[in-house]
Short mmCIF file of C-alpha atoms and ligand atoms in Angstrom, two decimals:
data_model
loop_
_atom_site.label_atom_id
_atom_site.label_comp_id
_atom_site.label_asym_id
_atom_site.label_seq_id
_atom_site.Cartn_x
_atom_site.Cartn_y
_atom_site.Cartn_z
CA MET J 1 0.00 0.00 0.00
CA GLN J 2 1.29 3.44 -0.90
CA TYR J 3 0.89 6.04 1.82
CA ARG J 4 0.05 9.66 1.03
CA LEU J 5 1.86 12.37 2.90
CA LEU J 6 1.21 16.09 2.95
CA ILE J 7 4.22 18.27 3.73
CA VAL J 8 3.26 21.63 5.18
CA GLU J 9 6.40 23.70 4.96
CA ASP J 10 7.03 27.22 3.76
CA GLU J 11 10.67 26.73 2.80
CA VAL J 12 10.58 25.14 -0.61
CA ASN J 13 14.04 23.63 -0.33
CA SER J 14 13.29 21.94 2.95
CA ALA J 15 10.05 20.56 1.53
CA LYS J 16 11.87 19.24 -1.54
CA TYR J 17 14.50 17.65 0.65
CA LEU J 18 11.85 15.80 2.67
CA ALA J 19 9.94 14.78 -0.45
CA ARG J 20 13.07 13.32 -2.01
CA ILE J 21 13.80 11.17 1.02
CA LEU J 22 10.23 9.97 1.21
CA GLU J 23 9.68 9.25 -2.44
CA THR J 24 12.73 7.02 -2.71
CA GLU J 25 11.11 4.96 0.04
CA GLY J 26 7.87 4.68 -1.87
CA TYR J 27 5.77 7.31 -0.11
CA LYS J 28 3.60 9.58 -2.18
CA THR J 29 4.14 13.19 -1.16
CA GLU J 30 2.46 16.51 -1.79
CA PHE J 31 3.52 19.89 -0.58
CA THR J 32 1.91 23.13 0.43
CA PRO J 33 3.60 26.24 1.88
CA SER J 34 0.73 27.48 4.03
CA ALA J 35 -1.45 26.14 6.80
CA GLU J 36 -4.56 27.73 5.32
CA GLN J 37 -4.06 25.90 2.05
CA ALA J 38 -3.31 22.72 3.93
CA LEU J 39 -6.62 22.89 5.76
CA ALA J 40 -8.43 23.16 2.47
CA LEU J 41 -6.47 20.20 1.10
CA ILE J 42 -7.14 17.84 3.98
CA ALA J 43 -10.83 18.63 3.81
CA ARG J 44 -10.81 17.39 0.22
CA GLU J 45 -8.14 14.72 -0.01
CA ASP J 46 -7.32 11.56 1.83
CA TYR J 47 -3.89 11.69 3.43
CA ASP J 48 -2.28 9.28 5.83
CA VAL J 49 0.27 11.56 7.45
CA LEU J 50 0.88 15.29 7.81
CA LEU J 51 4.45 16.51 8.12
CA ILE J 52 4.16 19.97 9.63
CA ASP J 53 6.84 22.57 10.07
CA LYS J 54 6.18 24.32 13.34
CA VAL J 55 7.11 27.73 12.04
CA LEU J 56 4.81 28.80 9.24
CA PRO J 57 3.79 32.24 8.00
CA GLY J 58 0.28 33.15 9.07
CA MET J 59 -1.25 30.33 11.04
CA ASP J 60 1.60 28.53 12.76
CA GLY J 61 2.19 24.76 12.79
CA LEU J 62 0.67 24.08 16.19
CA GLU J 63 -2.49 26.01 15.50
CA PHE J 64 -2.81 24.18 12.20
CA LEU J 65 -2.26 20.84 13.93
CA LYS J 66 -5.02 21.61 16.38
CA ARG J 67 -7.48 22.48 13.64
CA ALA J 68 -6.49 19.56 11.48
CA LYS J 69 -7.05 17.16 14.36
CA GLU J 70 -10.46 18.69 14.99
CA THR J 71 -11.63 17.99 11.48
CA SER J 72 -9.71 14.76 10.83
CA PRO J 73 -8.87 13.09 14.13
CA ASP J 74 -7.52 9.96 12.47
CA LEU J 75 -4.95 11.79 10.41
CA LEU J 76 -1.45 11.13 11.70
CA ALA J 77 0.77 14.15 12.21
CA VAL J 78 4.47 14.67 12.76
CA ILE J 79 5.68 18.12 13.74
CA ILE J 80 9.08 19.44 12.78
CA THR J 81 10.55 21.78 15.37
CA ALA J 82 13.75 23.74 15.73
CA TYR J 83 16.60 21.86 17.32
CA GLY J 84 16.20 21.61 21.09
CA SER J 85 12.74 23.15 21.34
CA ILE J 86 11.34 20.47 23.58
CA LYS J 87 8.53 22.69 24.79
CA SER J 88 6.83 23.02 21.43
CA ALA J 89 7.43 19.32 20.77
CA VAL J 90 5.56 18.45 23.95
CA GLU J 91 2.81 20.88 23.08
CA ALA J 92 2.49 19.25 19.66
CA LEU J 93 2.19 15.82 21.23
CA LYS J 94 -0.53 17.11 23.52
CA LEU J 95 -2.40 18.44 20.51
CA GLY J 96 -2.38 15.00 18.96
CA ALA J 97 0.86 14.79 16.97
CA SER J 98 2.17 11.24 16.85
CA ASP J 99 5.78 12.29 17.05
CA PHE J 100 8.15 15.13 16.37
CA LEU J 101 11.38 15.63 14.49
CA GLU J 102 14.07 18.19 15.07
CA LYS J 103 15.67 20.27 12.38
CA PRO J 104 17.78 19.44 10.51
CA VAL J 105 15.75 16.35 9.77
CA VAL J 106 17.85 13.20 9.67
CA PRO J 107 16.56 10.90 6.88
CA GLU J 108 16.80 7.68 8.90
CA LYS J 109 14.93 9.26 11.77
CA LEU J 110 12.21 10.54 9.52
CA LEU J 111 11.71 7.13 7.93
CA HIS J 112 11.85 5.39 11.26
CA VAL J 113 9.23 7.65 12.79
CA LEU J 114 6.91 7.24 9.82
CA HIS J 115 7.30 3.52 9.77
CA ARG J 116 6.55 3.31 13.44
CA ILE J 117 3.47 5.47 13.52
CA LEU J 118 1.99 3.87 10.42
CA GLU J 119 2.63 0.43 11.87
CA GLN J 120 1.02 1.45 15.12
CA ARG J 121 -2.00 2.76 13.33
CA ARG J 122 -2.29 -0.46 11.40
CA LEU J 123 -2.28 -2.44 14.63
CA THR J 124 -4.73 -0.13 16.33
CA LYS J 125 -7.04 -0.58 13.39
CA GLU J 126 -6.60 -4.28 13.64
CA VAL J 127 -7.63 -4.32 17.27
CA ILE J 128 -10.73 -2.37 16.33
CA ALA J 129 -11.47 -4.75 13.47
CA LEU J 130 -11.07 -7.66 15.84
CA LYS J 131 -13.57 -6.18 18.19
CA ALA J 132 -15.96 -6.22 15.28
CA GLY J 133 -15.86 -9.97 15.39
CA ILE J 134 -13.37 -11.47 12.99
CA LEU J 135 -11.53 -13.14 15.83
CA GLU J 136 -12.59 -16.65 14.85
CA ARG J 137 -10.49 -16.64 11.72
CA TYR J 138 -7.31 -16.62 13.72
CA GLN J 139 -8.40 -19.03 16.32
CA PHE J 140 -7.76 -22.66 16.81
CA ARG J 141 -9.64 -23.82 19.84
CA SER J 142 -8.25 -21.68 22.63
CA LEU J 143 -5.10 -20.91 20.64
CA VAL J 144 -4.91 -17.64 18.80
CA GLY J 145 -2.29 -16.52 16.32
CA LYS J 146 -2.08 -15.29 12.78
CA ASP J 147 1.66 -15.37 12.46
CA PRO J 148 2.57 -17.72 9.60
CA LYS J 149 4.51 -19.94 11.99
CA MET J 150 1.53 -20.21 14.30
CA ARG J 151 -0.77 -21.00 11.42
CA GLY J 152 1.69 -23.69 10.47
CA VAL J 153 1.35 -25.08 13.97
CA PHE J 154 -2.43 -25.10 13.66
CA ALA J 155 -2.16 -26.97 10.39
CA VAL J 156 0.09 -29.58 11.98
CA ILE J 157 -2.35 -30.02 14.85
CA GLU J 158 -5.13 -30.62 12.37
CA SER J 159 -3.08 -33.11 10.43
CA LEU J 160 -2.43 -35.05 13.63
CA ALA J 161 -6.11 -35.70 14.26
CA GLY J 162 -6.27 -39.11 12.68
CA VAL J 163 -2.82 -40.49 13.43
CA ASP J 164 -1.09 -41.55 16.65
CA SER J 165 2.42 -40.31 15.96
CA PRO J 166 4.36 -39.05 18.95
CA VAL J 167 4.82 -35.29 19.06
CA LEU J 168 7.62 -33.23 20.54
CA ILE J 169 6.70 -29.65 21.38
CA THR J 170 9.53 -27.22 21.96
CA GLY J 171 9.50 -23.54 22.84
CA GLU J 172 10.45 -21.10 25.54
CA THR J 173 8.49 -20.86 28.73
CA GLY J 174 4.99 -19.46 28.33
CA THR J 175 4.77 -19.97 24.57
CA GLY J 176 1.77 -22.27 24.81
CA LYS J 177 3.20 -25.80 24.84
CA ASP J 178 0.61 -26.94 27.31
CA LEU J 179 -2.19 -25.44 25.31
CA VAL J 180 -0.95 -27.02 22.10
CA ALA J 181 -0.71 -30.45 23.73
CA ARG J 182 -4.33 -30.17 24.81
CA ALA J 183 -5.41 -28.94 21.39
CA ILE J 184 -3.76 -31.96 19.77
CA HIS J 185 -5.63 -34.28 22.08
CA PHE J 186 -9.01 -32.61 21.81
CA GLU J 187 -8.76 -32.36 18.02
CA SER J 188 -7.86 -36.00 17.64
CA HIS J 189 -9.88 -39.17 17.38
CA ARG J 190 -8.82 -39.83 20.97
CA LYS J 191 -10.66 -36.77 22.25
CA ASN J 192 -13.12 -38.87 24.23
CA GLY J 193 -10.30 -40.71 25.91
CA PRO J 194 -8.32 -39.30 28.85
CA PHE J 195 -5.75 -36.52 28.60
CA VAL J 196 -3.14 -37.21 31.27
CA ALA J 197 -0.36 -34.72 31.91
CA ILE J 198 2.68 -35.08 34.08
CA ASN J 199 5.37 -32.52 34.68
CA CYS J 200 8.54 -34.57 34.82
CA ALA J 201 10.52 -31.74 36.39
CA ALA J 202 8.03 -31.20 39.20
CA VAL J 203 7.99 -34.79 40.45
CA PRO J 204 11.02 -35.82 42.50
CA GLU J 205 13.30 -38.12 40.57
CA THR J 206 12.74 -41.00 43.01
CA LEU J 207 8.96 -40.84 42.59
CA LEU J 208 8.80 -40.25 38.86
CA GLU J 209 9.19 -43.88 37.91
CA SER J 210 6.36 -45.05 40.13
CA GLU J 211 4.23 -42.10 39.04
CA LEU J 212 4.66 -43.07 35.41
CA PHE J 213 4.51 -46.84 35.64
CA GLY J 214 2.50 -47.45 38.82
CA TYR J 215 3.23 -50.20 41.33
CA GLU J 216 1.87 -53.38 42.84
CA ARG J 217 1.11 -53.67 46.50
CA GLY J 218 4.30 -54.33 48.44
CA ALA J 219 6.57 -53.21 45.61
CA PHE J 220 8.47 -51.07 48.08
CA THR J 221 8.05 -49.88 51.65
CA GLY J 222 4.96 -47.77 51.78
CA ALA J 223 3.29 -49.36 48.74
CA VAL J 224 0.31 -50.48 50.76
CA ARG J 225 -1.95 -50.80 47.80
CA ARG J 226 -1.71 -51.12 44.09
CA LYS J 227 -1.46 -47.92 42.10
CA GLU J 228 -2.01 -47.25 38.45
CA GLY J 229 0.67 -45.17 36.74
CA ARG J 230 0.09 -42.29 34.36
CA PHE J 231 0.71 -44.52 31.36
CA GLU J 232 -2.17 -46.74 32.35
CA GLN J 233 -4.38 -43.80 33.17
CA ALA J 234 -3.82 -42.43 29.70
CA HIS J 235 -4.86 -45.67 28.01
CA GLY J 236 -7.14 -44.87 25.10
CA GLY J 237 -6.11 -41.20 25.18
CA THR J 238 -3.03 -39.02 25.32
CA LEU J 239 -0.11 -38.93 27.73
CA PHE J 240 1.56 -35.54 27.95
CA LEU J 241 5.11 -35.72 29.29
CA ASP J 242 5.95 -32.13 30.13
CA GLU J 243 9.55 -30.99 30.73
CA ILE J 244 10.91 -34.16 29.23
CA GLY J 245 14.39 -32.65 29.08
CA ASP J 246 14.78 -33.19 32.80
CA ILE J 247 14.43 -36.95 33.18
CA SER J 248 17.30 -39.16 34.30
CA ALA J 249 19.22 -41.55 32.09
CA PRO J 250 17.72 -44.77 33.53
CA LEU J 251 14.21 -43.44 33.14
CA GLN J 252 14.98 -42.34 29.60
CA ALA J 253 15.90 -45.93 28.81
CA LYS J 254 12.74 -47.25 30.34
CA LEU J 255 10.62 -44.68 28.57
CA LEU J 256 12.16 -45.60 25.26
CA ARG J 257 11.37 -49.26 25.80
CA THR J 258 7.82 -48.52 26.82
CA ILE J 259 7.12 -46.34 23.82
CA GLN J 260 8.66 -48.87 21.45
CA GLU J 261 6.94 -51.91 22.88
CA LYS J 262 3.70 -50.18 23.79
CA ASN J 263 3.37 -51.96 27.07
CA ILE J 264 4.38 -51.51 30.67
CA GLU J 265 4.92 -53.45 33.84
CA ARG J 266 4.03 -51.92 37.16
CA LEU J 267 6.88 -51.75 39.67
CA GLY J 268 6.97 -54.92 41.67
CA GLY J 269 4.76 -56.66 39.15
CA ASN J 270 5.45 -59.15 36.41
CA ARG J 271 2.39 -58.78 34.27
CA SER J 272 2.80 -56.84 31.08
CA ILE J 273 -0.03 -54.44 30.34
CA SER J 274 -0.46 -53.35 26.76
CA LEU J 275 -1.17 -49.74 26.02
CA ASP J 276 -2.96 -47.79 23.37
CA LEU J 277 -2.11 -44.12 23.60
CA ARG J 278 -0.39 -41.18 22.00
CA VAL J 279 2.63 -39.67 23.67
CA ILE J 280 3.22 -35.94 23.48
CA ALA J 281 6.40 -34.60 25.04
CA ALA J 282 7.40 -31.00 25.64
CA THR J 283 10.47 -29.13 26.75
CA ASN J 284 11.70 -25.58 27.03
CA LYS J 285 15.29 -26.76 26.98
CA ASP J 286 17.22 -26.87 23.79
CA LEU J 287 17.33 -30.63 23.42
CA LYS J 288 20.08 -30.32 20.83
CA ASP J 289 22.40 -29.15 23.62
CA GLU J 290 21.25 -32.01 25.82
CA LEU J 291 21.87 -34.44 22.98
CA ALA J 292 25.30 -33.06 22.27
CA SER J 293 26.33 -33.35 25.89
CA GLY J 294 24.91 -36.87 26.12
CA ARG J 295 22.37 -35.95 28.77
CA PHE J 296 19.50 -36.89 26.51
CA ARG J 297 19.40 -40.14 24.55
CA LEU J 298 19.42 -39.77 20.83
CA ASP J 299 17.25 -42.83 20.27
CA LEU J 300 14.58 -41.54 22.65
CA TYR J 301 14.77 -38.17 20.96
CA PHE J 302 14.04 -39.73 17.58
CA ARG J 303 11.19 -41.76 19.08
CA LEU J 304 9.54 -38.69 20.53
CA ASN J 305 10.35 -36.27 17.79
CA VAL J 306 8.38 -37.97 15.04
CA VAL J 307 6.32 -34.82 14.63
CA PRO J 308 8.17 -31.74 15.90
CA ILE J 309 6.26 -28.60 16.79
CA HIS J 310 8.23 -25.50 17.62
CA LEU J 311 6.43 -22.56 19.19
CA PRO J 312 8.14 -19.28 18.34
CA PRO J 313 8.72 -16.78 21.15
CA LEU J 314 6.29 -13.90 21.31
CA ARG J 315 8.94 -11.36 20.31
CA GLU J 316 9.17 -13.11 16.94
CA ARG J 317 5.44 -12.79 16.31
CA LEU J 318 4.55 -9.31 17.48
CA ASP J 319 1.65 -9.26 15.07
CA ASP J 320 -0.10 -11.77 17.30
CA ILE J 321 -0.10 -9.39 20.24
CA PRO J 322 -3.30 -7.53 19.35
CA LEU J 323 -5.12 -10.83 18.94
CA LEU J 324 -3.80 -12.19 22.19
CA VAL J 325 -4.56 -8.96 24.02
CA ASP J 326 -8.09 -9.05 22.81
CA ARG J 327 -8.60 -12.59 23.83
CA ILE J 328 -6.93 -12.25 27.22
CA LEU J 329 -8.77 -9.05 28.12
CA GLY J 330 -12.04 -10.65 27.10
CA LYS J 331 -11.33 -13.55 29.37
CA PHE J 332 -10.32 -11.42 32.34
CA ALA J 333 -13.14 -8.96 31.91
CA GLN J 334 -15.54 -11.85 32.07
CA SER J 335 -14.02 -13.33 35.18
CA HIS J 336 -13.83 -9.93 36.90
CA ASP J 337 -17.36 -9.25 35.76
CA ARG J 338 -16.68 -5.94 34.04
CA PRO J 339 -16.84 -4.65 30.46
CA VAL J 340 -13.94 -5.42 28.15
CA PRO J 341 -11.53 -2.47 28.43
CA GLU J 342 -9.98 -0.59 25.55
CA LEU J 343 -6.26 -0.02 25.22
CA SER J 344 -4.86 3.42 24.58
CA ARG J 345 -2.52 3.93 21.65
CA ASP J 346 0.43 4.37 24.00
CA ALA J 347 -0.45 1.21 25.83
CA ILE J 348 -0.51 -0.76 22.58
CA ALA J 349 2.78 0.79 21.53
CA LYS J 350 4.32 -0.24 24.80
CA LEU J 351 3.12 -3.80 24.46
CA MET J 352 4.54 -3.94 20.95
CA ASN J 353 7.92 -2.74 22.16
CA HIS J 354 8.48 -5.16 25.00
CA ALA J 355 10.74 -8.18 24.58
CA TRP J 356 8.44 -10.62 26.45
CA PRO J 357 10.93 -13.04 27.98
CA GLY J 358 7.97 -14.78 29.67
CA ASN J 359 6.01 -14.86 26.41
CA VAL J 360 2.21 -15.22 26.46
CA ARG J 361 2.12 -15.99 30.16
CA GLU J 362 3.91 -12.73 30.88
CA LEU J 363 1.48 -10.88 28.63
CA GLU J 364 -1.40 -12.38 30.61
CA ASN J 365 0.16 -11.29 33.88
CA VAL J 366 0.82 -7.76 32.68
CA LEU J 367 -2.72 -7.37 31.37
CA GLU J 368 -4.38 -8.76 34.44
CA ARG J 369 -2.40 -6.39 36.59
CA ALA J 370 -3.18 -3.47 34.31
CA LEU J 371 -6.85 -4.35 34.42
CA ILE J 372 -6.84 -4.25 38.19
CA MET J 373 -4.94 -0.95 38.19
CA THR J 374 -7.40 0.63 35.79
CA LYS J 375 -10.60 1.99 37.18
CA ASP J 376 -12.21 3.41 34.07
CA ASN J 377 -12.40 1.38 30.94
CA VAL J 378 -9.33 2.50 29.06
CA ILE J 379 -6.03 0.88 29.88
CA ASP J 380 -3.33 3.49 29.47
CA ASP J 381 0.38 2.86 29.46
CA VAL J 382 0.66 4.18 33.02
CA ALA J 383 -1.09 0.98 34.06
CA PHE J 384 2.13 -0.83 33.16
CA ALA J 385 4.16 1.11 35.70
CA HIS J 386 6.09 -1.08 38.11
CA THR J 387 5.85 -4.13 35.88
CA PRO J 388 8.82 -5.68 34.08
CA MET J 389 7.62 -3.72 31.04
CA GLU J 390 8.95 -0.55 32.60
CA SER J 391 12.50 -1.71 32.58
CA SER J 392 12.72 -3.18 29.12
CA ILE J 393 12.90 -0.43 26.59
CA SER J 394 12.78 -0.94 22.88
CA GLU J 395 15.81 1.19 22.26
CA PRO J 396 19.15 -0.56 22.34
CA ARG J 397 20.75 0.02 25.67
CA PHE J 398 24.34 1.09 25.94
CA PRO J 399 26.60 -0.09 28.71
CA LEU J 400 27.25 2.55 31.32
CA GLY J 401 29.10 5.59 30.08
CA PHE J 402 28.58 4.97 26.39
CA SER J 403 26.53 7.12 24.12
CA THR J 404 26.03 8.01 20.52
CA ASP J 405 27.71 11.34 21.29
CA LEU J 406 31.04 9.52 21.16
CA PRO J 407 32.63 8.39 17.91
CA LEU J 408 32.26 4.70 17.14
CA SER J 409 36.02 4.17 17.45
CA VAL J 410 35.97 5.29 21.09
CA VAL J 411 32.87 3.27 21.94
CA ARG J 412 34.42 0.20 20.33
CA GLN J 413 37.65 0.63 22.29
CA ARG J 414 35.79 1.01 25.54
CA ALA J 415 33.65 -2.02 24.84
CA ILE J 416 36.71 -4.13 24.13
CA ALA J 417 38.37 -2.88 27.30
CA GLU J 418 35.30 -3.76 29.33
CA VAL J 419 35.14 -7.26 27.92
CA GLU J 420 38.87 -7.87 28.36
CA LYS J 421 38.75 -6.68 31.92
CA ALA J 422 35.82 -8.94 32.81
CA TYR J 423 37.48 -11.87 31.06
CA LEU J 424 40.79 -11.45 32.85
CA THR J 425 39.15 -10.84 36.19
CA THR J 426 37.27 -14.12 35.88
CA LEU J 427 40.37 -16.07 34.90
CA LEU J 428 42.46 -14.48 37.65
CA LYS J 429 39.77 -15.35 40.16
CA ASN J 430 39.65 -18.95 38.95
CA ASN J 431 43.43 -19.20 39.16
CA LYS J 432 43.76 -17.34 42.46
CA GLY J 433 45.94 -14.72 40.85
CA ALA J 434 48.43 -17.12 39.25
CA ILE J 435 49.75 -15.29 36.20
CA GLY J 436 51.19 -18.35 34.44
CA ARG J 437 47.93 -20.31 34.56
CA THR J 438 45.89 -17.28 33.60
CA ALA J 439 48.13 -16.74 30.59
CA ALA J 440 47.81 -20.41 29.63
CA ASP J 441 44.02 -20.32 29.93
CA ALA J 442 43.80 -17.16 27.87
CA ARG J 443 46.31 -18.50 25.33
CA ILE J 444 48.42 -15.33 25.58
CA ASP J 445 51.84 -14.84 27.12
CA ALA J 446 52.42 -13.87 30.73
CA ARG J 447 53.86 -10.47 29.78
CA THR J 448 50.67 -9.53 27.99
CA VAL J 449 48.64 -10.62 31.03
CA LEU J 450 50.75 -8.39 33.25
CA ARG J 451 50.51 -5.46 30.88
CA LYS J 452 46.74 -5.73 30.65
CA MET J 453 46.41 -6.13 34.41
CA LYS J 454 48.27 -2.89 34.83
CA GLN J 455 46.13 -1.27 32.18
CA TYR J 456 42.90 -2.29 33.92
CA GLY J 457 44.13 -1.74 37.45
CA LEU J 458 43.98 -5.41 38.42
CA LYS J 459 46.30 -6.51 41.23
CA LYS J 460 47.56 -10.02 41.70
CA SER J 461 47.10 -9.70 45.47
CA ASP J 462 43.37 -9.10 45.06
CA PHE J 463 42.87 -12.63 43.78
CA LYS J 464 44.81 -14.61 46.39
N1 ATP U 1 -1.43 -18.95 21.17
C1 ATP U 1 -2.04 -18.72 22.34
N2 ATP U 1 -3.29 -18.26 22.36
C2 ATP U 1 -3.92 -18.00 23.53
N3 ATP U 1 -3.37 -18.17 24.73
C3 ATP U 1 -2.13 -18.64 24.78
C4 ATP U 1 -1.39 -18.93 23.59
N4 ATP U 1 -0.17 -19.38 23.94
C5 ATP U 1 -0.14 -19.36 25.28
N5 ATP U 1 -1.31 -18.93 25.80
C6 ATP U 1 -1.62 -18.76 27.24
O1 ATP U 1 -0.40 -18.43 27.89
C7 ATP U 1 -0.26 -19.12 29.11
C8 ATP U 1 1.01 -19.96 29.06
O2 ATP U 1 0.83 -21.04 28.13
P1 ATP U 1 1.34 -22.52 28.44
O3 ATP U 1 1.12 -22.86 29.88
O4 ATP U 1 0.74 -23.40 27.43
O5 ATP U 1 2.89 -22.30 28.17
P2 ATP U 1 4.07 -23.37 28.22
O6 ATP U 1 4.81 -23.25 26.93
O7 ATP U 1 3.54 -24.70 28.60
O8 ATP U 1 4.99 -22.76 29.36
P3 ATP U 1 6.03 -23.53 30.34
O9 ATP U 1 7.22 -23.93 29.51
O10 ATP U 1 6.40 -22.46 31.33
O11 ATP U 1 5.29 -24.66 30.93
C9 ATP U 1 -1.49 -19.97 29.29
O12 ATP U 1 -2.39 -19.31 30.15
C10 ATP U 1 -2.07 -20.05 27.89
O13 ATP U 1 -3.46 -20.15 27.94
MG1 MG U 2 3.86 -25.88 30.28
#
């Protein structure tokens, strides 16, 4: 889609400069030197964004902005102010400008700002469209997502309905592994059978075997009666082995045998019980690492990983956020017995900028908290104060003392120094200050170690 921009700027050269930058990026631009003319134009034409110079002859940029917003509230506006005039920038934002730029306008900044505000508007629109009821299209049972990878996941779940292949679900914490496991079961021909889940990391190692396989009376001290294991309980349905990356080597061997032979023996028993079930395993560990280090058996991995499903982290599918927000708020509003709240533009922007290390679960927590903090029915970004959202900013963060005011060469030097110092400190600590061993570990000579220690103010005696 080609966006239409109106540049309101009395200096022709400045306007031409902006237009050139924008047109090479595919924007369609028009230009007018006066606010009065601009008002007439926006009443007639359909623009996406106004680029307004603050200083204009006659009606000035801020006054124009105010009037433009009165007649066309949806029109996006960016105000261009003199360098360092924060006050008028703030005033412009209050009047409804989406952002401001300082003169001289830096091309990258201009493009970045436009991209961001147009993207935000697109998402805001999407949330509104969703409210209008097209949610179902992106929904698979209780799973929502329109990201291509998530749609791929939905397709795999559907294709699993009629077969019993084992499935291995991987993904960071909170990405929906549990939910997907349930969806697989309830979509499948086993849906009327049991869905039995066990978190292998939550059950103490010593109990896990008896939990999974059950035991006969007298199998061990305390086994006063017979107990069915989870495998048996899942007969006819699905067994969900969560956190599979954490099980011990002997249990891995036993699990492998069970899955291959499709039968079990209870502990202390000698009768073999045959099983009919599907196994779904999940882990948030990178099993490849576990395989490489030998902690996880390759043969078991191949047994379980017949159908792999990987759930991407939320930060890689930001487009799903509006959908998720809508769904989560709907759910909470219902359980708190209040109307579904709206989100302010700033609040949406903030959600889109967060890195979401806890993924969808974190999003749920943030929204529930915000809902509680919000008395009226609009969640504003202030509702996210004191949550982890506050501390993670979209902008890249520099280590202490660095800034873009310094030339790259200086920043690079300082970064290297910082890394070298940390590296040497660690080695010196490990080696209790022994220079020879530190040099050997670092694969440099002892003289260089000494020189660098002096350079970074590290003393041998501090590590004794
Ligand atoms: N695609 C999704 N659509 C709707 N809700 C989701 C989605 N993904 C996750 N959720 C919700 O996020 C929360 C966390 O999901 P879930 O418990 O399935 O994550 P998980 O991957 O099993 O996490 P962990 O590794 O910590 O066990 C749940 O409340 C779930 O309902
Ligand atoms: Mg889980």
